mmCIF file of N, CA and C in Angstrom:
data_model
loop_
_atom_site.group_PDB
_atom_site.id
_atom_site.type_symbol
_atom_site.label_atom_id
_atom_site.label_comp_id
_atom_site.label_asym_id
_atom_site.label_seq_id
_atom_site.Cartn_x
_atom_site.Cartn_y
_atom_site.Cartn_z
ATOM 1 N N VAL A 103 -60.375 -19.592 20.204
ATOM 2 C CA VAL A 103 -59.739 -19.434 20.437
ATOM 3 C C VAL A 103 -58.865 -20.178 20.939
ATOM 4 N N VAL A 104 -57.366 -20.310 20.767
ATOM 5 C CA VAL A 104 -56.406 -20.889 20.978
ATOM 6 C C VAL A 104 -55.724 -21.863 22.127
ATOM 7 N N ILE A 105 -55.677 -22.592 22.533
ATOM 8 C CA ILE A 105 -55.091 -22.964 23.678
ATOM 9 C C ILE A 105 -53.266 -23.133 23.308
ATOM 10 N N PHE A 106 -52.566 -22.772 24.035
ATOM 11 C CA PHE A 106 -51.185 -22.050 23.235
ATOM 12 C C PHE A 106 -50.137 -22.665 24.372
ATOM 13 N N GLY A 107 -49.181 -23.479 24.197
ATOM 14 C CA GLY A 107 -48.894 -24.820 25.313
ATOM 15 C C GLY A 107 -47.171 -25.619 24.918
ATOM 16 N N GLU A 108 -46.570 -25.745 25.346
ATOM 17 C CA GLU A 108 -44.870 -25.715 24.817
ATOM 18 C C GLU A 108 -45.362 -27.939 24.550
ATOM 19 N N SER A 109 -45.321 -28.367 23.447
ATOM 20 C CA SER A 109 -45.172 -29.895 23.128
ATOM 21 C C SER A 109 -44.982 -30.857 24.462
ATOM 22 N N GLN A 110 -46.570 -31.361 24.514
ATOM 23 C CA GLN A 110 -46.708 -31.798 24.911
ATOM 24 C C GLN A 110 -46.910 -31.789 26.388
ATOM 25 N N VAL A 111 -47.825 -30.926 26.812
ATOM 26 C CA VAL A 111 -48.493 -30.681 27.669
ATOM 27 C C VAL A 111 -49.651 -30.845 28.170
ATOM 28 N N GLY A 112 -50.792 -31.428 26.911
ATOM 29 C CA GLY A 112 -51.764 -32.114 26.939
ATOM 30 C C GLY A 112 -52.819 -31.255 26.661
ATOM 31 N N LYS A 113 -52.464 -30.023 25.881
ATOM 32 C CA LYS A 113 -53.094 -29.229 24.805
ATOM 33 C C LYS A 113 -54.879 -29.945 23.855
ATOM 34 N N THR A 114 -53.909 -31.428 23.290
ATOM 35 C CA THR A 114 -55.063 -31.758 23.174
ATOM 36 C C THR A 114 -56.299 -32.091 23.844
ATOM 37 N N CYS A 115 -55.761 -32.641 24.798
ATOM 38 C CA CYS A 115 -56.071 -33.405 25.970
ATOM 39 C C CYS A 115 -57.130 -32.376 26.749
ATOM 40 N N PHE A 116 -57.133 -31.350 26.858
ATOM 41 C CA PHE A 116 -57.836 -30.531 27.286
ATOM 42 C C PHE A 116 -58.575 -29.829 26.665
ATOM 43 N N ASN A 117 -58.256 -29.611 25.557
ATOM 44 C CA ASN A 117 -58.999 -29.703 24.046
ATOM 45 C C ASN A 117 -60.468 -30.062 23.983
ATOM 46 N N ASP A 118 -60.032 -32.046 24.143
ATOM 47 C CA ASP A 118 -61.369 -32.426 24.204
ATOM 48 C C ASP A 118 -61.982 -32.964 24.892
ATOM 49 N N MET A 119 -61.576 -32.245 26.683
ATOM 50 C CA MET A 119 -62.475 -32.694 27.827
ATOM 51 C C MET A 119 -63.146 -31.456 27.720
ATOM 52 N N PHE A 120 -63.339 -30.539 27.045
ATOM 53 C CA PHE A 120 -63.480 -29.002 27.040
ATOM 54 C C PHE A 120 -65.156 -29.476 26.239
ATOM 55 N N ILE A 121 -64.800 -29.571 25.001
ATOM 56 C CA ILE A 121 -65.628 -29.450 23.552
ATOM 57 C C ILE A 121 -66.451 -31.053 24.253
ATOM 58 N N TYR A 122 -65.530 -32.265 24.221
ATOM 59 C CA TYR A 122 -66.416 -33.450 24.260
ATOM 60 C C TYR A 122 -66.690 -33.966 24.889
ATOM 61 N N ALA A 123 -65.632 -33.654 26.364
ATOM 62 C CA ALA A 123 -65.914 -33.991 27.793
ATOM 63 C C ALA A 123 -65.495 -36.085 28.013
ATOM 64 N N GLU A 124 -64.342 -35.765 27.274
ATOM 65 C CA GLU A 124 -63.126 -37.083 26.999
ATOM 66 C C GLU A 124 -62.456 -37.236 26.423
ATOM 67 N N ARG A 125 -61.955 -37.721 27.212
ATOM 68 C CA ARG A 125 -60.219 -37.807 26.291
ATOM 69 C C ARG A 125 -60.151 -39.410 25.258
ATOM 70 N N PHE A 126 -59.092 -37.922 24.035
ATOM 71 C CA PHE A 126 -59.077 -39.063 23.620
ATOM 72 C C PHE A 126 -57.635 -39.978 23.390
ATOM 73 N N VAL A 127 -57.977 -41.516 23.008
ATOM 74 C CA VAL A 127 -57.520 -42.673 23.101
ATOM 75 C C VAL A 127 -56.064 -43.214 22.148
ATOM 76 N N GLU A 128 -55.829 -42.255 21.485
ATOM 77 C CA GLU A 128 -54.780 -42.184 20.380
ATOM 78 C C GLU A 128 -54.880 -40.755 19.244
ATOM 79 N N TYR A 129 -53.617 -40.347 19.654
ATOM 80 C CA TYR A 129 -54.015 -38.545 18.850
ATOM 81 C C TYR A 129 -53.672 -38.743 17.296
ATOM 82 N N ASN A 130 -53.462 -38.631 16.636
ATOM 83 C CA ASN A 130 -53.215 -38.311 14.878
ATOM 84 C C ASN A 130 -53.357 -37.423 14.599
ATOM 85 N N PRO A 131 -52.340 -36.077 14.389
ATOM 86 C CA PRO A 131 -52.785 -34.881 13.880
ATOM 87 C C PRO A 131 -53.195 -34.655 12.694
ATOM 88 N N VAL A 132 -53.309 -36.285 11.726
ATOM 89 C CA VAL A 132 -52.921 -35.941 10.066
ATOM 90 C C VAL A 132 -54.931 -35.377 9.899
ATOM 91 N N THR A 133 -55.471 -36.453 10.921
ATOM 92 C CA THR A 133 -57.202 -36.455 10.919
ATOM 93 C C THR A 133 -57.462 -36.235 11.956
ATOM 94 N N ARG A 134 -56.943 -34.947 12.328
ATOM 95 C CA ARG A 134 -57.779 -33.946 12.959
ATOM 96 C C ARG A 134 -58.022 -32.877 13.092
ATOM 97 N N ASP A 135 -59.339 -32.406 12.811
ATOM 98 C CA ASP A 135 -60.490 -31.774 12.385
ATOM 99 C C ASP A 135 -60.104 -30.889 13.579
ATOM 100 N N THR A 136 -60.219 -29.007 13.587
ATOM 101 C CA THR A 136 -59.895 -28.465 14.578
ATOM 102 C C THR A 136 -61.015 -28.331 14.943
ATOM 103 N N SER A 137 -61.286 -27.907 16.266
ATOM 104 C CA SER A 137 -62.795 -28.696 17.271
ATOM 105 C C SER A 137 -63.285 -27.819 17.703
ATOM 106 N N ARG A 138 -64.896 -28.203 16.998
ATOM 107 C CA ARG A 138 -64.936 -26.907 17.717
ATOM 108 C C ARG A 138 -66.879 -27.046 17.864
ATOM 109 N N CYS A 139 -68.032 -26.390 18.439
ATOM 110 C CA CYS A 139 -69.187 -26.868 19.244
ATOM 111 C C CYS A 139 -70.224 -25.164 19.315
ATOM 112 N N ASN A 140 -70.881 -25.921 19.382
ATOM 113 C CA ASN A 140 -72.324 -24.604 19.329
ATOM 114 C C ASN A 140 -72.401 -24.406 21.186
ATOM 115 N N PHE A 141 -72.466 -23.511 21.353
ATOM 116 C CA PHE A 141 -73.215 -21.993 23.460
ATOM 117 C C PHE A 141 -74.577 -22.284 22.621
ATOM 118 N N GLU A 142 -75.066 -21.867 23.989
ATOM 119 C CA GLU A 142 -76.225 -21.313 23.936
ATOM 120 C C GLU A 142 -76.565 -20.043 25.274
ATOM 121 N N VAL A 143 -76.295 -18.979 24.914
ATOM 122 C CA VAL A 143 -76.634 -18.106 25.037
ATOM 123 C C VAL A 143 -77.449 -16.387 25.466
ATOM 124 N N ASP A 144 -77.584 -16.698 26.520
ATOM 125 C CA ASP A 144 -79.064 -16.043 26.291
ATOM 126 C C ASP A 144 -80.115 -16.092 25.335
ATOM 127 N N GLY A 145 -80.414 -17.205 24.867
ATOM 128 C CA GLY A 145 -80.719 -17.914 23.400
ATOM 129 C C GLY A 145 -80.564 -17.204 21.860
ATOM 130 N N ASP A 146 -79.145 -16.976 21.894
ATOM 131 C CA ASP A 146 -78.765 -16.890 20.911
ATOM 132 C C ASP A 146 -77.328 -18.401 20.989
ATOM 133 N N ILE A 147 -77.272 -18.845 20.167
ATOM 134 C CA ILE A 147 -76.011 -20.012 19.373
ATOM 135 C C ILE A 147 -75.252 -19.259 19.180
ATOM 136 N N TRP A 148 -73.571 -19.484 19.546
ATOM 137 C CA TRP A 148 -72.423 -19.094 18.921
ATOM 138 C C TRP A 148 -71.650 -20.704 19.085
ATOM 139 N N ILE A 149 -71.214 -20.412 18.026
ATOM 140 C CA ILE A 149 -70.042 -21.711 17.704
ATOM 141 C C ILE A 149 -68.555 -21.058 18.310
ATOM 142 N N LEU A 150 -68.009 -22.060 19.045
ATOM 143 C CA LEU A 150 -66.489 -22.142 19.593
ATOM 144 C C LEU A 150 -66.063 -22.522 18.897
ATOM 145 N N GLU A 151 -64.648 -22.043 18.679
ATOM 146 C CA GLU A 151 -63.515 -22.994 17.678
ATOM 147 C C GLU A 151 -61.877 -23.334 18.113
ATOM 148 N N VAL A 152 -62.131 -24.063 18.568
ATOM 149 C CA VAL A 152 -60.759 -24.586 19.667
ATOM 150 C C VAL A 152 -59.329 -24.913 18.932
ATOM 151 N N ILE A 153 -58.248 -23.989 18.691
ATOM 152 C CA ILE A 153 -57.418 -24.518 17.999
ATOM 153 C C ILE A 153 -56.147 -24.773 19.288
ATOM 154 N N ASP A 154 -55.326 -25.981 19.481
ATOM 155 C CA ASP A 154 -54.264 -25.451 19.813
ATOM 156 C C ASP A 154 -53.286 -25.300 18.938
ATOM 157 N N VAL A 155 -52.128 -24.771 19.466
ATOM 158 C CA VAL A 155 -50.933 -23.854 18.850
ATOM 159 C C VAL A 155 -49.705 -24.422 19.964
ATOM 160 N N SER A 156 -48.544 -25.146 19.104
ATOM 161 C CA SER A 156 -47.535 -25.276 20.354
ATOM 162 C C SER A 156 -46.799 -24.109 20.173
ATOM 163 N N SER A 157 -46.443 -23.989 21.321
ATOM 164 C CA SER A 157 -45.685 -23.008 21.871
ATOM 165 C C SER A 157 -43.835 -22.784 21.172
ATOM 166 N N THR A 158 -43.794 -23.515 21.676
ATOM 167 C CA THR A 158 -42.485 -25.046 20.669
ATOM 168 C C THR A 158 -41.553 -24.545 19.681
ATOM 169 N N VAL A 159 -43.433 -24.174 18.769
ATOM 170 C CA VAL A 159 -42.165 -23.925 16.952
ATOM 171 C C VAL A 159 -42.002 -22.463 16.644
ATOM 172 N N PHE A 160 -41.862 -21.341 17.734
ATOM 173 C CA PHE A 160 -41.745 -20.319 17.489
ATOM 174 C C PHE A 160 -40.269 -19.780 17.814
ATOM 175 N N ARG A 161 -39.624 -21.073 18.737
ATOM 176 C CA ARG A 161 -38.098 -21.281 19.948
ATOM 177 C C ARG A 161 -37.919 -22.546 19.032
ATOM 178 N N ASP A 162 -38.121 -23.544 18.500
ATOM 179 C CA ASP A 162 -37.086 -24.370 17.738
ATOM 180 C C ASP A 162 -37.945 -24.407 16.395
ATOM 181 N N ASP A 163 -37.625 -22.972 15.703
ATOM 182 C CA ASP A 163 -38.566 -23.648 14.091
ATOM 183 C C ASP A 163 -37.122 -24.044 13.014
ATOM 184 N N ASP A 164 -37.922 -25.237 12.746
ATOM 185 C CA ASP A 164 -36.777 -25.871 11.967
ATOM 186 C C ASP A 164 -37.231 -25.918 10.607
ATOM 187 N N GLY A 165 -38.252 -24.776 10.101
ATOM 188 C CA GLY A 165 -37.852 -24.196 8.602
ATOM 189 C C GLY A 165 -39.586 -25.325 7.592
ATOM 190 N N THR A 166 -39.566 -26.080 8.610
ATOM 191 C CA THR A 166 -41.017 -26.977 7.825
ATOM 192 C C THR A 166 -42.316 -25.993 8.455
ATOM 193 N N PHE A 167 -42.433 -25.282 9.472
ATOM 194 C CA PHE A 167 -43.863 -24.598 9.209
ATOM 195 C C PHE A 167 -43.438 -22.976 9.206
ATOM 196 N N HIS A 168 -45.117 -22.451 8.252
ATOM 197 C CA HIS A 168 -45.031 -21.314 8.252
ATOM 198 C C HIS A 168 -45.091 -20.505 9.634
ATOM 199 N N LEU A 169 -45.425 -20.094 10.491
ATOM 200 C CA LEU A 169 -44.642 -19.461 11.780
ATOM 201 C C LEU A 169 -45.967 -18.279 11.666
ATOM 202 N N SER A 170 -46.576 -17.537 10.398
ATOM 203 C CA SER A 170 -47.527 -17.512 9.872
ATOM 204 C C SER A 170 -48.439 -17.164 10.892
ATOM 205 N N ILE A 171 -48.652 -17.901 10.416
ATOM 206 C CA ILE A 171 -50.030 -19.103 10.461
ATOM 207 C C ILE A 171 -50.305 -18.560 11.991
ATOM 208 N N PHE A 172 -49.729 -19.855 12.275
ATOM 209 C CA PHE A 172 -49.016 -19.493 13.199
ATOM 210 C C PHE A 172 -49.773 -18.252 14.620
ATOM 211 N N GLU A 173 -48.969 -17.401 13.781
ATOM 212 C CA GLU A 173 -48.702 -16.216 14.620
ATOM 213 C C GLU A 173 -51.209 -15.179 14.772
ATOM 214 N N ARG A 174 -51.212 -15.774 13.121
ATOM 215 C CA ARG A 174 -51.946 -15.066 12.901
ATOM 216 C C ARG A 174 -53.042 -15.600 13.920
ATOM 217 N N PHE A 175 -53.139 -17.024 13.907
ATOM 218 C CA PHE A 175 -54.669 -17.530 14.898
ATOM 219 C C PHE A 175 -54.348 -16.450 16.428
ATOM 220 N N LEU A 176 -52.760 -16.892 16.692
ATOM 221 C CA LEU A 176 -53.007 -16.150 18.089
ATOM 222 C C LEU A 176 -53.984 -14.524 17.839
ATOM 223 N N GLU A 177 -53.192 -13.737 17.109
ATOM 224 C CA GLU A 177 -53.532 -12.643 16.999
ATOM 225 C C GLU A 177 -54.849 -11.786 16.460
ATOM 226 N N GLN A 178 -55.821 -13.225 15.958
ATOM 227 C CA GLN A 178 -57.497 -12.979 15.318
ATOM 228 C C GLN A 178 -57.900 -14.066 17.071
ATOM 229 N N ALA A 179 -57.848 -14.305 17.259
ATOM 230 C CA ALA A 179 -58.515 -15.126 18.869
ATOM 231 C C ALA A 179 -58.700 -14.388 19.678
ATOM 232 N N ARG A 180 -59.908 -14.172 20.047
ATOM 233 C CA ARG A 180 -60.601 -13.490 20.719
ATOM 234 C C ARG A 180 -60.324 -14.510 22.432
ATOM 235 N N GLY A 181 -59.369 -15.485 22.548
ATOM 236 C CA GLY A 181 -59.396 -15.399 23.880
ATOM 237 C C GLY A 181 -57.755 -16.212 23.732
ATOM 238 N N VAL A 182 -56.788 -16.280 25.184
ATOM 239 C CA VAL A 182 -56.484 -17.168 24.823
ATOM 240 C C VAL A 182 -55.407 -18.233 25.835
ATOM 241 N N VAL A 183 -55.697 -20.167 25.498
ATOM 242 C CA VAL A 183 -55.646 -19.517 26.939
ATOM 243 C C VAL A 183 -53.819 -20.520 27.205
ATOM 244 N N LEU A 184 -53.522 -20.289 27.769
ATOM 245 C CA LEU A 184 -51.539 -20.797 27.662
ATOM 246 C C LEU A 184 -51.715 -21.678 28.939
ATOM 247 N N LEU A 185 -51.530 -22.473 28.672
ATOM 248 C CA LEU A 185 -51.218 -24.499 28.418
ATOM 249 C C LEU A 185 -50.015 -24.789 29.414
ATOM 250 N N TYR A 186 -49.980 -25.220 29.987
ATOM 251 C CA TYR A 186 -48.504 -25.682 30.815
ATOM 252 C C TYR A 186 -48.884 -27.340 31.983
ATOM 253 N N ASP A 187 -47.614 -27.921 31.836
ATOM 254 C CA ASP A 187 -47.731 -29.177 32.384
ATOM 255 C C ASP A 187 -47.185 -29.495 34.194
ATOM 256 N N VAL A 188 -48.087 -29.800 34.780
ATOM 257 C CA VAL A 188 -47.970 -28.997 36.114
ATOM 258 C C VAL A 188 -46.510 -29.981 36.845
ATOM 259 N N THR A 189 -46.699 -31.056 35.959
ATOM 260 C CA THR A 189 -45.796 -32.170 36.966
ATOM 261 C C THR A 189 -43.523 -31.384 36.099
ATOM 262 N N ARG A 190 -43.782 -30.526 34.900
ATOM 263 C CA ARG A 190 -42.670 -30.314 34.347
ATOM 264 C C ARG A 190 -42.811 -29.067 34.457
ATOM 265 N N ARG A 191 -41.627 -27.615 35.479
ATOM 266 C CA ARG A 191 -41.697 -26.558 35.887
ATOM 267 C C ARG A 191 -41.036 -26.317 34.634
ATOM 268 N N SER A 192 -40.282 -27.083 33.296
ATOM 269 C CA SER A 192 -39.931 -26.178 32.296
ATOM 270 C C SER A 192 -41.398 -25.078 31.671
ATOM 271 N N THR A 193 -41.879 -25.966 31.597
ATOM 272 C CA THR A 193 -43.170 -25.559 30.903
ATOM 273 C C THR A 193 -44.185 -24.160 31.047
ATOM 274 N N PHE A 194 -43.696 -24.465 31.913
ATOM 275 C CA PHE A 194 -44.789 -23.484 33.217
ATOM 276 C C PHE A 194 -43.703 -21.694 32.839
ATOM 277 N N ASP A 195 -42.852 -21.555 32.948
ATOM 278 C CA ASP A 195 -40.951 -21.273 32.960
ATOM 279 C C ASP A 195 -41.712 -20.649 31.529
ATOM 280 N N LEU A 196 -41.295 -21.447 30.121
ATOM 281 C CA LEU A 196 -41.682 -20.993 29.375
ATOM 282 C C LEU A 196 -42.417 -20.711 28.193
ATOM 283 N N ILE A 197 -43.785 -20.656 29.140
ATOM 284 C CA ILE A 197 -45.202 -20.253 28.334
ATOM 285 C C ILE A 197 -45.452 -18.628 29.614
ATOM 286 N N THR A 198 -44.877 -19.018 30.570
ATOM 287 C CA THR A 198 -44.966 -17.790 31.526
ATOM 288 C C THR A 198 -44.301 -16.426 31.091
ATOM 289 N N SER A 199 -43.709 -16.473 30.087
ATOM 290 C CA SER A 199 -42.188 -15.573 29.740
ATOM 291 C C SER A 199 -41.504 -16.041 28.704
ATOM 292 N N GLU A 200 -42.042 -16.469 27.887
ATOM 293 C CA GLU A 200 -41.571 -17.097 26.017
ATOM 294 C C GLU A 200 -43.414 -17.016 25.555
ATOM 295 N N GLY A 201 -43.613 -17.598 25.544
ATOM 296 C CA GLY A 201 -44.834 -18.194 25.518
ATOM 297 C C GLY A 201 -45.844 -16.373 25.645
ATOM 298 N N TYR A 202 -46.169 -15.880 26.397
ATOM 299 C CA TYR A 202 -47.153 -15.217 26.822
ATOM 300 C C TYR A 202 -46.449 -14.339 25.723
ATOM 301 N N LEU A 203 -44.667 -13.111 26.525
ATOM 302 C CA LEU A 203 -44.787 -12.418 24.718
ATOM 303 C C LEU A 203 -44.597 -12.836 23.718
ATOM 304 N N GLN A 204 -45.137 -13.663 23.514
ATOM 305 C CA GLN A 204 -45.079 -14.145 22.436
ATOM 306 C C GLN A 204 -46.964 -13.812 21.365
ATOM 307 N N VAL A 205 -47.387 -14.444 22.531
ATOM 308 C CA VAL A 205 -48.975 -14.007 22.351
ATOM 309 C C VAL A 205 -48.914 -12.625 22.357
ATOM 310 N N PHE A 206 -48.765 -11.991 23.180
ATOM 311 C CA PHE A 206 -48.412 -10.179 23.607
ATOM 312 C C PHE A 206 -48.675 -9.861 22.069
ATOM 313 N N ARG A 207 -46.804 -10.006 22.013
ATOM 314 C CA ARG A 207 -46.495 -9.497 20.320
ATOM 315 C C ARG A 207 -47.219 -9.837 19.065
ATOM 316 N N SER A 208 -47.982 -10.847 19.159
ATOM 317 C CA SER A 208 -49.338 -11.190 18.149
ATOM 318 C C SER A 208 -49.832 -10.548 18.337
ATOM 319 N N ARG A 209 -50.714 -10.132 19.664
ATOM 320 C CA ARG A 209 -51.933 -9.462 19.054
ATOM 321 C C ARG A 209 -51.780 -8.370 19.770
ATOM 322 N N LYS A 210 -50.633 -7.217 19.097
ATOM 323 C CA LYS A 210 -50.579 -5.800 19.136
ATOM 324 C C LYS A 210 -51.669 -5.683 19.722
#
């Protein structure tokens, strides 16, 4: 599952609350692993891997990211959560227009 939204909207916090039931105190992307947890459904154990991807990198490409990696995350995900900050209307507008289109294009 990919959590997709603008920078600073709370993607990592949303992920931590969902997977670990707690908020992070300090975020360091260098030491941060992909979040995983096990779910039991009808007696079967399923592994859920959650990755947060910033939609900002698609619009403000500075050449340091390999967009193909992010596009592959979106393409191969079994689900995508579009996340925005309720206190910043621009994040809603961007994720429901540009962000949604990026997901649509990546998933073909």
